[in-house]
PDB file of C-alpha atoms in Angstrom:
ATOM      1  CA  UNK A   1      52.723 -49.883  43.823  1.00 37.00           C
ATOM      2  CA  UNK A   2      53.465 -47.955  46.839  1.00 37.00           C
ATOM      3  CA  UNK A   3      53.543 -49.120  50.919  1.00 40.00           C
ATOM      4  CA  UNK A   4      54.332 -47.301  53.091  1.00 41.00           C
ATOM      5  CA  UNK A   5      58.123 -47.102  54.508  1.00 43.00           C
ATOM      6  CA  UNK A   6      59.615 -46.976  57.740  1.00 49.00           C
ATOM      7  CA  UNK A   7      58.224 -44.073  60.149  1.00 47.00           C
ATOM      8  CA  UNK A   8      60.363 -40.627  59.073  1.00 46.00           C
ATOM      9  CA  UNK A   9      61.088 -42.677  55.619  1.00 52.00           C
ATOM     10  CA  UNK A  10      59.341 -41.159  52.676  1.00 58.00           C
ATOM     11  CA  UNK A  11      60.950 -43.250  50.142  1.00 68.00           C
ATOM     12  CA  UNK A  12      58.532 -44.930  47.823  1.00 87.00           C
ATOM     13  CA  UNK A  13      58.231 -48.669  47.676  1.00 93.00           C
ATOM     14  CA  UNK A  14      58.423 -50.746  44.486  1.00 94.00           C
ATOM     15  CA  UNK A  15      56.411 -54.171  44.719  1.00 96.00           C
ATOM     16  CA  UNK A  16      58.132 -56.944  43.177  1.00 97.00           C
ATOM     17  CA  UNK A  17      56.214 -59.631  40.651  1.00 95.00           C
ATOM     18  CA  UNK A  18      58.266 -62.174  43.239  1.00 96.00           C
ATOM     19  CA  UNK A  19      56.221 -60.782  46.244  1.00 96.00           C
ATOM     20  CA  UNK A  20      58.721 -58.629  48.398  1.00 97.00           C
ATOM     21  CA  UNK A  21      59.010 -55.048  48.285  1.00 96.00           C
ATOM     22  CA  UNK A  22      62.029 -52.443  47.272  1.00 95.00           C
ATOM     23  CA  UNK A  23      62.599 -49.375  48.040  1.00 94.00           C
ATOM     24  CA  UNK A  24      63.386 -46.784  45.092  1.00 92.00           C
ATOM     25  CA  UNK A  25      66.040 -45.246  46.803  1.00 90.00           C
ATOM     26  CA  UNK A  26      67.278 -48.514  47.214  1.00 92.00           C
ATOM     27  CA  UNK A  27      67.866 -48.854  43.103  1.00 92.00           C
ATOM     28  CA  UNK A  28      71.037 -46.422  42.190  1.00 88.00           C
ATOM     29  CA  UNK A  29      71.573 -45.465  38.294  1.00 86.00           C
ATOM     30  CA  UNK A  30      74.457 -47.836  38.160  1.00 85.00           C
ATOM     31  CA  UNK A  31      72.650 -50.752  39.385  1.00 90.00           C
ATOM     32  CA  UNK A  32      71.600 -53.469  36.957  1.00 91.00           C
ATOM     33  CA  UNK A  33      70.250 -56.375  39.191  1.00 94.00           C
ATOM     34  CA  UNK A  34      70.324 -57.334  43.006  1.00 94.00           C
ATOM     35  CA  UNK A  35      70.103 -60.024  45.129  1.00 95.00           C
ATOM     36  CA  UNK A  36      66.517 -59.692  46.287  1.00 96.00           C
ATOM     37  CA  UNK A  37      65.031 -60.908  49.958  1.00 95.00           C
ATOM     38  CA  UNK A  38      63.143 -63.929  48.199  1.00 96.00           C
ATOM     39  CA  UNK A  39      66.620 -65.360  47.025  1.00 96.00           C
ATOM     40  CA  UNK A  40      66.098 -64.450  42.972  1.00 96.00           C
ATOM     41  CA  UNK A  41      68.417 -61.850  41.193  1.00 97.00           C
ATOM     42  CA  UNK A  42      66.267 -59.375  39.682  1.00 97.00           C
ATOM     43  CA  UNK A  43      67.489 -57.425  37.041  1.00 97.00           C
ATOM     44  CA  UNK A  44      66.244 -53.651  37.105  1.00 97.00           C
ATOM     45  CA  UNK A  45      66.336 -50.964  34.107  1.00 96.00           C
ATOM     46  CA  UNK A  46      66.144 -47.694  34.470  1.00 95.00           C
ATOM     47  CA  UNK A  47      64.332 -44.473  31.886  1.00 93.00           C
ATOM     48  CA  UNK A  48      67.835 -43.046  31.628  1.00 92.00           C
ATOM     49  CA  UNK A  49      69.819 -46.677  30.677  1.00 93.00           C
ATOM     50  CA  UNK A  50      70.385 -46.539  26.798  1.00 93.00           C
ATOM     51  CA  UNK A  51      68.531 -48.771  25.070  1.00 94.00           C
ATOM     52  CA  UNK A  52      72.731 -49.944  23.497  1.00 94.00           C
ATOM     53  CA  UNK A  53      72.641 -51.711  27.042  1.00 93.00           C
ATOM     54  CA  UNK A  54      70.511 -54.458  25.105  1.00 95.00           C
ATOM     55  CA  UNK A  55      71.422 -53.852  21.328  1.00 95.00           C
ATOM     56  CA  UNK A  56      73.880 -52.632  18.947  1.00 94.00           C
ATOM     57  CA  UNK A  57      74.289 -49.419  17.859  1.00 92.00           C
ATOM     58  CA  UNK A  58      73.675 -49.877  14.106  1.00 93.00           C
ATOM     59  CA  UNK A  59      70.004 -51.839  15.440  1.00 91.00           C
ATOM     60  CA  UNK A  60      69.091 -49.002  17.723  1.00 93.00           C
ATOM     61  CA  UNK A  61      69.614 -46.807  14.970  1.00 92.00           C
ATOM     62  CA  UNK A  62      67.506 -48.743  12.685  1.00 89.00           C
ATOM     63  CA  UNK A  63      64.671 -48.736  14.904  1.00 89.00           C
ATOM     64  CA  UNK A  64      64.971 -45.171  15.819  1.00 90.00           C
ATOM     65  CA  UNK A  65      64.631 -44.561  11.951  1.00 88.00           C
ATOM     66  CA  UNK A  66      61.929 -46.827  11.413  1.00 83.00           C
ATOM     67  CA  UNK A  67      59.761 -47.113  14.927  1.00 81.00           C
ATOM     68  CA  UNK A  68      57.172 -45.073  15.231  1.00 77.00           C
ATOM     69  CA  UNK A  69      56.175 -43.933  18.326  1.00 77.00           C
ATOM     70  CA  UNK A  70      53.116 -42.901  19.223  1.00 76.00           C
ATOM     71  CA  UNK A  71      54.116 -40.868  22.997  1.00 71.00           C
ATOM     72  CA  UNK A  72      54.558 -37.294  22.580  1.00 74.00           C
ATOM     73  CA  UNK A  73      57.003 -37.171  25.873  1.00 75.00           C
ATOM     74  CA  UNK A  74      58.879 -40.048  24.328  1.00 71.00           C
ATOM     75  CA  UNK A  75      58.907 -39.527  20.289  1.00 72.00           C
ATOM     76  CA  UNK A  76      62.466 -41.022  19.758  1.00 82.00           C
ATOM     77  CA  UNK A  77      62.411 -45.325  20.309  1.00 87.00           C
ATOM     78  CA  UNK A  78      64.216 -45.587  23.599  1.00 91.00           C
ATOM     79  CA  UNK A  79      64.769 -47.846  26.706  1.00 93.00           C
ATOM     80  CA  UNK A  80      61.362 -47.141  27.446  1.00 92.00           C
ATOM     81  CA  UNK A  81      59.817 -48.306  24.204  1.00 90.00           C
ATOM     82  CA  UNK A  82      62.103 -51.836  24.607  1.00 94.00           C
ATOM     83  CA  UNK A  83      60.607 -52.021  28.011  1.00 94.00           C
ATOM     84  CA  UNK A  84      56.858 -51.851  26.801  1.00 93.00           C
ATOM     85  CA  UNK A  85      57.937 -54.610  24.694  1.00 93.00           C
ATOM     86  CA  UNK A  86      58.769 -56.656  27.480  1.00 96.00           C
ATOM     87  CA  UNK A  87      56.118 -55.567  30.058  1.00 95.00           C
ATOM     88  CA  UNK A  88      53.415 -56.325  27.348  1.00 95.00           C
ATOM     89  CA  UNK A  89      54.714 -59.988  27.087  1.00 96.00           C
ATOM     90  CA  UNK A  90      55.323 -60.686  30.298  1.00 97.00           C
ATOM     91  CA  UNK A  91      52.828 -58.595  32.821  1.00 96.00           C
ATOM     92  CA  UNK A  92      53.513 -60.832  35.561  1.00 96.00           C
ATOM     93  CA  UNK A  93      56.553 -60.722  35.495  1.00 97.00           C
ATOM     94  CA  UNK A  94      57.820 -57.061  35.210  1.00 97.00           C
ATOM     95  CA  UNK A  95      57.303 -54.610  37.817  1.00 96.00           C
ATOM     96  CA  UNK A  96      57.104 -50.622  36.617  1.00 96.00           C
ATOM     97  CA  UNK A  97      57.040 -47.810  38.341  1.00 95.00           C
ATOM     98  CA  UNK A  98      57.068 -43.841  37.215  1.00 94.00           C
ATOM     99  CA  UNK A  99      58.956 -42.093  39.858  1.00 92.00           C
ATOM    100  CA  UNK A 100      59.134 -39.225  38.136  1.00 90.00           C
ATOM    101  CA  UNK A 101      58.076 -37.636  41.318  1.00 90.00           C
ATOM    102  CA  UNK A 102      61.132 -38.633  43.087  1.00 87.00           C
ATOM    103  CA  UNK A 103      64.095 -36.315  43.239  1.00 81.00           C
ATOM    104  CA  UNK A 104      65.946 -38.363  45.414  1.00 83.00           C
ATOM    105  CA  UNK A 105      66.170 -41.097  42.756  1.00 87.00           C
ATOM    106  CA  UNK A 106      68.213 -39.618  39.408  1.00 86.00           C
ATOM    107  CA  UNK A 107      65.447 -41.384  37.112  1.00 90.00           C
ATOM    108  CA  UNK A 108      61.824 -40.896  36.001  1.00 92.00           C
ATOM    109  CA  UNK A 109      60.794 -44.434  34.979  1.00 94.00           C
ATOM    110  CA  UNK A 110      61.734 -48.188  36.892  1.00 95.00           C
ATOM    111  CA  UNK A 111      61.309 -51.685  35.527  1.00 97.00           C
ATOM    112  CA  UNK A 112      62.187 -54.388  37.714  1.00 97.00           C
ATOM    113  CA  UNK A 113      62.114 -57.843  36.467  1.00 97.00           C
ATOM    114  CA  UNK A 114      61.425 -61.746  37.993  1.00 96.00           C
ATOM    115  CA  UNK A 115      64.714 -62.064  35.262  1.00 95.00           C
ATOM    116  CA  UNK A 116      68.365 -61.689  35.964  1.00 96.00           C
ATOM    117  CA  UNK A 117      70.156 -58.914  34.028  1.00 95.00           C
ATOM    118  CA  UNK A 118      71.267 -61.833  31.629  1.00 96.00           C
ATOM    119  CA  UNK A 119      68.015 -63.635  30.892  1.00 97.00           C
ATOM    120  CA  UNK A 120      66.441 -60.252  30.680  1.00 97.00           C
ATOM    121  CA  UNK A 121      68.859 -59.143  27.945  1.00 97.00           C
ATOM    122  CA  UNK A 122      67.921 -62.424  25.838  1.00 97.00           C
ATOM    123  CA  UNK A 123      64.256 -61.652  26.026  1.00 98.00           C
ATOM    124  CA  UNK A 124      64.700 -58.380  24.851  1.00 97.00           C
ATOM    125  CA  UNK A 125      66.687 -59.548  21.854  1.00 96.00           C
ATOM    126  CA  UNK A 126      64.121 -61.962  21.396  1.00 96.00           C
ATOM    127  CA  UNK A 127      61.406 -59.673  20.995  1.00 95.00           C
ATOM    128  CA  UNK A 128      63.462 -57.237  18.928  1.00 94.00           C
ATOM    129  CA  UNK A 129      63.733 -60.320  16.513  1.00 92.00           C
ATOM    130  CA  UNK A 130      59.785 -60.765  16.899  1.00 90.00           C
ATOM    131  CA  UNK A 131      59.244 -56.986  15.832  1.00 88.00           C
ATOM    132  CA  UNK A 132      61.417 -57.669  12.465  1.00 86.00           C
ATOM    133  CA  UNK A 133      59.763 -60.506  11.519  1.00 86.00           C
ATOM    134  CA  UNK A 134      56.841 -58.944  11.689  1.00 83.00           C
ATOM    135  CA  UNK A 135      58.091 -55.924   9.815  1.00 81.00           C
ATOM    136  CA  UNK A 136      59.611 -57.794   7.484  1.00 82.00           C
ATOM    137  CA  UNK A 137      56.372 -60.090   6.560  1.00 79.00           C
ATOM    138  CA  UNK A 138      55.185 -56.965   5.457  1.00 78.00           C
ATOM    139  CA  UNK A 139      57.465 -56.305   2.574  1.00 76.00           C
ATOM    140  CA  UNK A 140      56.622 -57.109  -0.861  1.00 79.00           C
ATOM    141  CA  UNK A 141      60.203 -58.709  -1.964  1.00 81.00           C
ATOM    142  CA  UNK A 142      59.861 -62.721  -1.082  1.00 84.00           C
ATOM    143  CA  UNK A 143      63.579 -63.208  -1.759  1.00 85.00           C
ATOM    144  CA  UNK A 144      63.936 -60.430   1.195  1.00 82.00           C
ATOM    145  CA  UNK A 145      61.577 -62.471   3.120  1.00 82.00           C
ATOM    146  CA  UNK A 146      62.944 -65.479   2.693  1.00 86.00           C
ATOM    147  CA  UNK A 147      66.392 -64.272   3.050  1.00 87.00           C
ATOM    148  CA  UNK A 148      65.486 -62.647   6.752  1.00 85.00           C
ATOM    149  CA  UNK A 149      63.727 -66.235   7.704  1.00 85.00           C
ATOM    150  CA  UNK A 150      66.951 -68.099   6.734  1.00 88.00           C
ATOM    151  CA  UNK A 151      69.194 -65.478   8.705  1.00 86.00           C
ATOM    152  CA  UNK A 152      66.820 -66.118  11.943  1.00 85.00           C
ATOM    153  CA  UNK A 153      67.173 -69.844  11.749  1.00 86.00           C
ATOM    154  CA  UNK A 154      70.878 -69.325  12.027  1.00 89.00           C
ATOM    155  CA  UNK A 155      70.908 -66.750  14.706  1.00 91.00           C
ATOM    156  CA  UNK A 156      71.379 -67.890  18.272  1.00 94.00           C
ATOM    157  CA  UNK A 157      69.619 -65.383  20.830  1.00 95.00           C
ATOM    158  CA  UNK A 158      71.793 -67.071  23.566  1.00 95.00           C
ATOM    159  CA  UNK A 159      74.912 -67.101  21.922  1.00 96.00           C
ATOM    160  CA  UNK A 160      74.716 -63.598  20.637  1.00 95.00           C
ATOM    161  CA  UNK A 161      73.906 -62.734  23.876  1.00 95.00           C
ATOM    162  CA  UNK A 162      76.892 -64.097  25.555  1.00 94.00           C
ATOM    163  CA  UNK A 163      79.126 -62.244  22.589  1.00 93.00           C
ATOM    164  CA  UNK A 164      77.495 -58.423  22.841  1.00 93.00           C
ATOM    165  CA  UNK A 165      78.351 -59.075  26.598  1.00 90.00           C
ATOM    166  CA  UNK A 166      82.021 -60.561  26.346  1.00 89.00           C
ATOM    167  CA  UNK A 167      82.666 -57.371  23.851  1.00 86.00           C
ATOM    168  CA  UNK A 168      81.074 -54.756  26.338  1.00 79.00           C
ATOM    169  CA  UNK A 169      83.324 -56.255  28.777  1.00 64.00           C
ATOM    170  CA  UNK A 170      80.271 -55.987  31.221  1.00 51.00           C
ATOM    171  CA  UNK A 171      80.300 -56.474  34.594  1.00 54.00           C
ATOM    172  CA  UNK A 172      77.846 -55.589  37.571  1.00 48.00           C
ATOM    173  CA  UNK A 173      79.702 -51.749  37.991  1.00 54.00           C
ATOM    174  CA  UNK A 174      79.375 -51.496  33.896  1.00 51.00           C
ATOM    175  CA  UNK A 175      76.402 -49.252  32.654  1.00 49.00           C
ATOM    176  CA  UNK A 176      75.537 -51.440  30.102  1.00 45.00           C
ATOM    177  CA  UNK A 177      75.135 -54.726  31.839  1.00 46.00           C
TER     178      UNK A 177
END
């Protein structure tokens, strides 16, 4: 995932799933997309962004109780683990990196995406949702089941989108967006 940089510039380069090329120095902590060379917005994610960036408090803490993890570095469900989600869906699509060899850069772990922050943010919910179904097609109470599967045909991925964002009040200099 690396090129080489300019002559006397050591910073690491990211390649993009689009084709062009980023530096990592070029990705600070409080940036949640750019305007990339090929003319897409690409929305990036960082180790260190909290996995609330995407979901709720009160789901985050549900998973963290009920995810198991199997990564000794990374035992509690974080950004990462939502990111895994995502990359294992969509390969293609997702560029990581592990720059945890970078001092220069303030995080250990990159994800930069062919999405914008916004369509990124629906995919994750998305495959949040997948997760509980599949959790919950485990559970021996149909009425629970069948309960769940009614809830889902209700919800609206886009729409709640759209309203987590609105009450985050995010913007492009907000840490959540």
């Amino acid at each position: 995932m690396t090129k080489p940089g300019v002559p006397g510039d050591d910073a690491r380069t990211i390649d993009l799933p689009c084709g062009e090329a980023v530096r990592a120095t070029d990705l600070d902590l409080g940036m949640r997309e750019f305007d990339c060379a090929c003319g897409d917005v690409h929305a990036v994610v960082m180790d260190v962004h909290p996995p609330e960036r995407f979901l709720p408090d009160f789901l985050v803490e549900l998973l963290r109780e009920t995810v198991e993890t199997s990564s000794e570095e990374m035992p509690e469900f974080d950004t990462p683990h939502l990111l895994g989600v995502v990359l294992e869906e969509f390969p293609e699509q997702v560029a990581v990196a592990d720059l945890s060899d970078e001092g220069d850069v303030g995080y250990a772990l990159l994800w930069v995406s062919d999405f914008d922050a916004r369509r990124l943010h629906e995919v994750v919910v998305e495959l949040v949702i997948e997760l509980m179904e599949h959790a919950v097609s485990h559970a021996d109470d149909d009425a629970a089941i069948q309960e769940f599967e009614r809830q889902m045909l209700e919800f609206d991925v886009s729409a709640f989108v759209d309203q987590y964002r609105a009450e985050r009040d995010l913007d492009a200099d907000d840490v959540y967006v």
